[in-house]
Short mmCIF file of C-alpha atoms and ligand atoms in Angstrom, two decimals:
data_model
loop_
_atom_site.label_atom_id
_atom_site.label_comp_id
_atom_site.label_asym_id
_atom_site.label_seq_id
_atom_site.Cartn_x
_atom_site.Cartn_y
_atom_site.Cartn_z
CA MET A 4 5.28 34.19 8.84
CA THR A 5 7.59 31.14 8.72
CA MET A 6 7.04 28.75 5.88
CA PRO A 7 6.31 25.09 6.59
CA ARG A 8 9.27 22.81 5.93
CA VAL A 9 8.57 19.83 3.69
CA ALA A 10 10.84 17.07 2.41
CA ILE A 11 10.17 15.82 -1.11
CA VAL A 12 11.57 12.31 -1.29
CA SER A 13 11.88 10.78 -4.77
CA LEU A 14 11.82 7.06 -5.54
CA GLY A 15 11.39 7.16 -9.35
CA GLY A 16 8.30 6.09 -11.30
CA THR A 17 6.56 7.73 -14.25
CA ILE A 18 6.57 11.14 -12.57
CA SER A 19 10.37 11.08 -13.01
CA MET A 20 10.59 9.40 -16.43
CA ALA A 21 11.73 12.08 -18.87
CA LYS A 22 14.48 10.19 -20.65
CA LYS A 23 13.76 7.97 -23.65
CA VAL A 24 15.70 4.76 -24.01
CA ASP A 25 14.88 2.67 -27.11
CA ALA A 26 11.12 3.08 -27.48
CA GLY A 27 10.11 4.06 -23.97
CA VAL A 28 10.85 6.22 -20.94
CA VAL A 29 12.91 5.33 -17.88
CA PRO A 30 13.27 7.10 -14.51
CA ASN A 31 15.90 9.84 -14.46
CA LEU A 32 14.56 12.93 -12.63
CA ASP A 33 15.33 13.10 -8.93
CA ALA A 34 13.54 15.22 -6.32
CA GLU A 35 15.72 18.28 -7.00
CA SER A 36 14.99 18.14 -10.77
CA LEU A 37 11.26 17.76 -10.12
CA VAL A 38 11.28 20.77 -7.80
CA THR A 39 13.47 22.91 -10.09
CA SER A 40 11.07 22.33 -13.00
CA LEU A 41 8.17 23.70 -10.93
CA PRO A 42 9.24 26.96 -9.19
CA GLU A 43 5.74 27.45 -7.70
CA LEU A 44 6.56 24.73 -5.18
CA ARG A 45 9.09 26.92 -3.39
CA ALA A 46 6.41 29.59 -2.93
CA ILE A 47 4.36 27.09 -0.90
CA ALA A 48 6.98 25.60 1.40
CA GLU A 49 10.62 25.55 2.31
CA ILE A 50 11.63 22.39 0.51
CA LYS A 51 14.34 19.86 1.25
CA THR A 52 14.87 17.44 -1.64
CA VAL A 53 15.88 13.86 -0.89
CA PRO A 54 16.83 11.58 -3.81
CA PHE A 55 16.08 8.20 -2.26
CA ARG A 56 15.79 5.70 -5.16
CA MET A 57 15.52 5.93 -8.96
CA VAL A 58 13.49 2.91 -10.04
CA ALA A 59 10.17 1.89 -11.54
CA SER A 60 7.99 1.06 -8.55
CA SER A 61 7.82 -2.59 -9.61
CA GLY A 62 11.50 -2.72 -8.66
CA LEU A 63 11.01 -1.60 -5.05
CA LYS A 64 11.78 -4.16 -2.36
CA PHE A 65 10.61 -4.44 1.23
CA SER A 66 14.14 -3.50 2.31
CA ASP A 67 13.81 -0.21 0.34
CA LEU A 68 10.51 0.53 2.02
CA LEU A 69 11.69 -0.21 5.54
CA ALA A 70 14.70 2.05 4.88
CA LEU A 71 12.30 4.69 3.52
CA ARG A 72 10.21 4.45 6.68
CA GLU A 73 13.30 5.10 8.78
CA GLU A 74 14.39 8.01 6.58
CA LEU A 75 10.92 9.60 6.75
CA ASP A 76 10.66 9.22 10.53
CA ASN A 77 14.11 10.81 10.93
CA LEU A 78 13.17 13.73 8.67
CA LEU A 79 9.85 14.24 10.46
CA LYS A 80 11.48 14.05 13.89
CA ASN A 81 14.40 16.35 13.22
CA GLU A 82 13.95 18.52 10.17
CA VAL A 83 10.53 18.94 8.55
CA ASP A 84 6.82 19.40 9.24
CA ALA A 85 5.64 17.01 6.53
CA VAL A 86 6.90 14.73 3.76
CA VAL A 87 5.84 14.14 0.16
CA VAL A 88 7.00 10.90 -1.44
CA THR A 89 7.09 10.69 -5.26
CA GLN A 90 7.07 7.20 -6.75
CA GLY A 91 5.64 4.96 -9.45
CA THR A 92 1.92 4.36 -9.32
CA ASP A 93 2.05 0.61 -9.97
CA THR A 94 2.66 -0.22 -6.31
CA ILE A 95 1.42 2.92 -4.57
CA GLU A 96 -1.46 1.03 -2.95
CA GLU A 97 1.03 -1.31 -1.29
CA THR A 98 3.82 1.13 -0.42
CA SER A 99 1.50 3.76 1.06
CA PHE A 100 -0.25 1.12 3.22
CA LEU A 101 3.13 -0.16 4.43
CA LEU A 102 4.12 3.39 5.41
CA ASN A 103 0.76 3.87 7.11
CA LEU A 104 1.36 0.80 9.27
CA THR A 105 4.99 1.50 10.13
CA ILE A 106 5.64 5.25 10.32
CA GLN A 107 5.90 6.42 13.91
CA SER A 108 5.34 10.14 13.34
CA ASP A 109 1.86 11.66 13.28
CA LYS A 110 2.94 14.45 10.91
CA PRO A 111 1.56 14.44 7.33
CA VAL A 112 2.88 11.80 4.95
CA VAL A 113 1.65 12.23 1.37
CA VAL A 114 2.48 9.91 -1.53
CA THR A 115 2.02 10.89 -5.17
CA GLY A 116 3.07 9.93 -8.69
CA ALA A 117 1.93 10.33 -12.27
CA MET A 118 0.08 8.28 -14.83
CA ARG A 119 1.57 10.19 -17.79
CA ASP A 120 5.29 10.88 -17.96
CA PRO A 121 6.62 14.44 -18.37
CA THR A 122 7.24 13.96 -22.13
CA THR A 123 3.59 13.09 -22.81
CA PRO A 124 0.98 15.76 -23.64
CA GLY A 125 -1.34 16.18 -20.65
CA SER A 126 1.22 14.78 -18.22
CA ASP A 127 -0.12 14.90 -14.68
CA GLY A 128 3.06 14.80 -12.58
CA GLN A 129 3.41 18.51 -11.88
CA ALA A 130 -0.27 18.93 -11.00
CA ASN A 131 -0.07 15.93 -8.66
CA LEU A 132 3.13 17.16 -7.03
CA ILE A 133 1.79 20.64 -6.32
CA ALA A 134 -1.49 19.17 -5.01
CA ALA A 135 0.44 16.76 -2.77
CA LEU A 136 2.52 19.61 -1.40
CA ARG A 137 -0.60 21.65 -0.67
CA VAL A 138 -2.06 18.70 1.26
CA ALA A 139 1.22 18.25 3.15
CA VAL A 140 1.45 21.91 4.25
CA SER A 141 -2.27 22.12 5.09
CA GLY A 142 -1.60 19.92 8.12
CA PHE A 143 -5.16 18.57 7.69
CA THR A 144 -3.91 15.01 7.42
CA SER A 145 -1.81 15.15 10.64
CA GLY A 146 -2.70 12.08 12.68
CA LEU A 147 -4.72 10.55 9.81
CA GLY A 148 -1.93 8.33 8.54
CA THR A 149 -0.46 8.12 5.04
CA VAL A 150 -2.55 9.55 2.21
CA VAL A 151 -2.22 9.32 -1.56
CA VAL A 152 -2.87 12.40 -3.70
CA MET A 153 -3.64 11.77 -7.37
CA ASN A 154 -5.76 13.70 -9.86
CA ASP A 155 -6.79 16.28 -7.20
CA ASP A 156 -8.27 13.56 -4.96
CA ILE A 157 -6.97 12.66 -1.48
CA HIS A 158 -7.21 8.91 -0.83
CA HIS A 159 -6.49 7.11 2.42
CA SER A 160 -3.77 4.46 2.03
CA ARG A 161 -5.99 1.91 3.83
CA TYR A 162 -8.38 1.87 0.86
CA VAL A 163 -6.65 3.30 -2.19
CA LYS A 164 -6.37 1.03 -5.26
CA LYS A 165 -5.00 1.47 -8.76
CA THR A 166 -7.90 0.52 -11.02
CA HIS A 167 -6.74 1.44 -14.53
CA THR A 168 -3.57 0.90 -16.55
CA SER A 169 -3.26 4.39 -18.02
CA ASN A 170 -6.14 6.75 -17.19
CA PRO A 171 -5.09 9.72 -14.98
CA ALA A 172 -8.23 9.00 -12.90
CA ALA A 173 -6.89 5.51 -12.13
CA PHE A 174 -7.22 5.68 -8.36
CA SER A 175 -10.26 4.67 -6.35
CA SER A 176 -11.01 3.99 -2.70
CA PHE A 177 -14.08 1.89 -3.42
CA PRO A 178 -16.35 1.08 -1.48
CA LEU A 179 -15.62 4.48 0.06
CA GLY A 180 -14.53 7.48 -1.93
CA PRO A 181 -11.53 9.74 -1.53
CA ILE A 182 -11.34 11.31 1.94
CA GLY A 183 -10.97 14.76 0.40
CA TRP A 184 -9.93 16.82 -2.59
CA ILE A 185 -7.94 19.84 -3.75
CA SER A 186 -9.68 22.72 -5.48
CA GLU A 187 -7.40 25.51 -6.75
CA ASP A 188 -5.15 26.00 -3.69
CA ARG A 189 -7.71 24.80 -1.15
CA VAL A 190 -7.42 21.43 0.56
CA ARG A 191 -10.65 19.81 1.78
CA ILE A 192 -10.93 16.79 4.06
CA ALA A 193 -14.47 15.39 4.18
CA LEU A 194 -13.89 12.01 5.90
CA LYS A 195 -11.62 10.78 8.69
CA PRO A 196 -10.86 7.17 9.70
CA ALA A 197 -13.15 6.00 12.51
CA THR A 198 -10.48 3.78 14.07
CA GLU A 199 -7.01 4.40 15.48
CA ARG A 200 -4.13 3.76 13.09
CA PHE A 201 -2.70 0.29 13.69
CA ARG A 202 1.09 0.56 14.02
CA ILE A 203 3.71 -2.12 13.64
CA THR A 204 7.34 -1.74 14.65
CA VAL A 205 9.72 -3.70 12.47
CA ASP A 206 13.36 -4.06 13.40
CA ALA A 207 15.26 -3.56 10.12
CA GLY A 208 17.69 -6.29 11.22
CA SER A 209 14.95 -8.90 11.76
CA PRO A 210 14.96 -11.96 9.47
CA GLU A 211 13.40 -11.41 6.01
CA LYS A 212 10.01 -13.04 5.44
CA GLU A 213 8.22 -14.02 2.26
CA VAL A 214 4.48 -14.10 1.71
CA LEU A 215 3.03 -15.91 -1.30
CA LEU A 216 0.00 -14.40 -3.04
CA PHE A 217 -1.85 -17.26 -4.71
CA THR A 218 -4.90 -16.69 -6.91
CA VAL A 219 -7.52 -19.43 -6.94
CA SER A 220 -8.75 -19.80 -10.53
CA LEU A 221 -11.23 -21.97 -12.38
CA GLY A 222 -9.96 -25.39 -13.34
CA ASP A 223 -6.50 -25.03 -11.76
CA SER A 224 -5.27 -28.05 -9.82
CA GLY A 225 -3.56 -25.95 -7.13
CA ARG A 226 -0.47 -28.19 -7.45
CA LEU A 227 1.90 -25.29 -6.98
CA LEU A 228 0.41 -24.42 -3.60
CA GLY A 229 1.40 -27.83 -2.26
CA HIS A 230 5.05 -26.77 -2.56
CA ALA A 231 4.73 -23.44 -0.70
CA GLY A 232 6.21 -24.92 2.49
CA GLU A 233 9.25 -26.46 0.82
CA PHE A 234 9.87 -23.25 -1.21
CA GLY A 235 10.37 -21.47 2.12
CA TYR A 236 7.35 -19.17 2.23
CA ASP A 237 6.49 -17.91 5.72
CA GLY A 238 2.84 -17.14 5.02
CA ILE A 239 0.22 -17.23 2.28
CA ILE A 240 -2.46 -14.85 1.07
CA LEU A 241 -5.04 -16.86 -0.79
CA GLU A 242 -6.91 -14.80 -3.34
CA ALA A 243 -10.09 -16.84 -3.10
CA MET A 244 -13.16 -16.70 -5.32
CA GLY A 245 -16.13 -14.50 -4.43
CA ALA A 246 -16.93 -14.44 -0.73
CA GLY A 247 -13.96 -16.69 0.15
CA HIS A 248 -14.31 -19.91 -1.88
CA VAL A 249 -11.87 -22.47 -3.30
CA TYR A 250 -12.10 -25.77 -5.22
CA PRO A 251 -12.25 -28.86 -2.97
CA SER A 252 -9.09 -30.44 -4.42
CA ILE A 253 -6.80 -28.05 -2.50
CA LEU A 254 -8.53 -28.25 0.87
CA ASP A 255 -6.21 -30.86 2.39
CA THR A 256 -3.17 -28.90 1.20
CA LEU A 257 -4.55 -25.70 2.68
CA GLU A 258 -5.36 -27.35 6.00
CA LYS A 259 -1.82 -28.75 6.21
CA LEU A 260 -0.25 -25.38 5.30
CA ALA A 261 -2.47 -23.58 7.82
CA SER A 262 -1.13 -25.84 10.57
CA ILE A 263 2.43 -24.64 9.91
CA MET A 264 2.10 -21.01 8.76
CA PRO A 265 -0.56 -18.29 8.62
CA VAL A 266 -2.78 -18.80 5.56
CA VAL A 267 -5.07 -15.81 5.11
CA PHE A 268 -7.92 -15.80 2.61
CA ALA A 269 -9.12 -12.63 0.88
CA SER A 270 -11.36 -12.19 -2.13
CA ARG A 271 -10.11 -11.94 -5.69
CA THR A 272 -13.04 -9.58 -6.33
CA ARG A 273 -10.93 -7.07 -4.33
CA ASN A 274 -14.12 -5.60 -3.01
CA GLY A 275 -16.34 -6.36 -0.01
CA GLU A 276 -15.67 -8.39 3.12
CA VAL A 277 -15.09 -12.15 2.88
CA LEU A 278 -17.98 -13.97 4.54
CA GLU A 279 -17.94 -16.24 7.64
CA LYS A 280 -21.12 -18.25 7.81
CA THR A 281 -23.28 -17.92 4.73
CA TYR A 282 -22.04 -20.95 2.73
CA SER A 283 -21.08 -24.38 4.03
CA PHE A 284 -20.15 -26.39 0.91
CA ARG A 285 -16.69 -28.01 0.73
CA GLY A 286 -14.31 -25.15 -0.04
CA SER A 287 -16.64 -22.45 1.28
CA GLU A 288 -15.61 -19.66 3.67
CA SER A 289 -16.92 -21.53 6.73
CA ASP A 290 -15.01 -24.67 5.64
CA LEU A 291 -11.78 -22.63 5.28
CA LEU A 292 -12.23 -21.16 8.76
CA LYS A 293 -12.81 -24.64 10.24
CA ARG A 294 -9.58 -25.80 8.62
CA GLY A 295 -7.58 -23.11 10.42
CA LEU A 296 -7.33 -20.44 7.72
CA ILE A 297 -7.52 -16.79 8.75
CA SER A 298 -10.03 -14.34 7.25
CA ALA A 299 -8.68 -11.10 5.74
CA ARG A 300 -12.11 -9.59 6.40
CA SER A 301 -12.39 -6.39 4.36
CA LEU A 302 -8.72 -6.16 3.40
CA ASP A 303 -8.09 -6.83 -0.27
CA PRO A 304 -5.35 -9.35 -1.11
CA LEU A 305 -2.60 -6.75 -1.74
CA LYS A 306 -3.23 -4.89 1.52
CA ALA A 307 -3.62 -8.17 3.44
CA ARG A 308 -0.24 -9.29 2.08
CA ILE A 309 1.46 -6.11 3.34
CA LEU A 310 -0.13 -6.54 6.77
CA LEU A 311 0.83 -10.23 6.98
CA TYR A 312 4.40 -9.49 5.87
CA LEU A 313 4.85 -6.81 8.54
CA LEU A 314 3.30 -8.97 11.27
CA LEU A 315 5.65 -11.82 10.38
CA ARG A 316 8.64 -9.45 10.23
CA SER A 317 7.76 -8.08 13.65
CA GLY A 318 7.89 -11.60 15.08
CA ARG A 319 4.16 -12.15 15.77
CA SER A 320 3.01 -15.75 16.24
CA LYS A 321 0.30 -17.37 14.12
CA GLU A 322 -2.26 -16.83 16.89
CA GLU A 323 -1.28 -13.19 17.34
CA ILE A 324 -1.60 -12.73 13.58
CA ARG A 325 -5.04 -14.35 13.63
CA ASN A 326 -6.03 -11.95 16.38
CA VAL A 327 -4.94 -8.88 14.39
CA PHE A 328 -6.91 -9.97 11.31
CA ASN A 329 -9.96 -10.96 13.42
CA ASN A 330 -10.08 -7.50 14.97
CA TRP A 331 -9.53 -5.66 11.68
CA THR A 332 -12.32 -3.38 10.48
C1 SIN B 408 5.91 2.71 -12.01
O1 SIN B 408 5.08 2.31 -11.20
O2 SIN B 408 7.08 2.97 -11.70
C2 SIN B 408 5.53 2.84 -13.46
C3 SIN B 408 4.16 3.30 -13.68
C4 SIN B 408 3.80 4.62 -13.03
O3 SIN B 408 4.56 5.28 -12.36
O4 SIN B 408 2.64 5.03 -13.25
#
């Protein structure tokens, strides 16, 4: 029987941080080192190792991720049956969603990392890597989009969130749960997305865009927001209070900004859909909609920012962007 071919593509992150500098660890293990330290992996698949970046995930840029997308699509088209990406967990909820929206291939794409570095007792990197590889070779996530495997759970990138600073069970897909799990060497998928994967094609040579994420907070004047246009931002994600609420003092600024760029409001609760027509006070969700802002619906601010960035990068107009968000489920 021929073994499935899988590329393990390393970006850095805690899973690769085995070297101490001063008081803490820094990334230094590439994909080949990770695979060599865990010989069981080569009993599961024929592995190609690809050292792609060596950074903490907070240092990743959109240019890195668009280059990663291209690299993964090339590997999936020409060389392998599935890919596993290893990276830092701090931005996994953003990077995996970006891959989900941009990858052209329908073959399995699995992202994993570690909450505890390899020098720490109880480190989870090897367990996560072997679980991710098992998911990749199972083929069960073909056509489902990018998934994140952590702590023996399989999360869909559309929902996954990092919800704890250090606990190995840091990942949640609330209000849903994981779409599946790994038990011993068995991979189980219990849920599948009900809608088609939305795909965006971004030309790597297209002009860079910048999306501001602005959190609305009690007692703030919102002065900074007034300068978003002159600072050169191309779009704004407003992390509004509760169901989509802001203080009245920034309404005129928001209305003006919304006339020149997409301004999308999501909830800083990071849970639940922003409302449309329940409240009508000044600064309520219905007021924001009347003033031309766009609802992020059920997308949390971080996912909404990735979607808005990609839509801007792909050259969509404000009305086309509004349409995408309005039809989002
Ligand atoms: C990082 O995101 O690179 C650091 C933290 C982690 O990997 O868990």
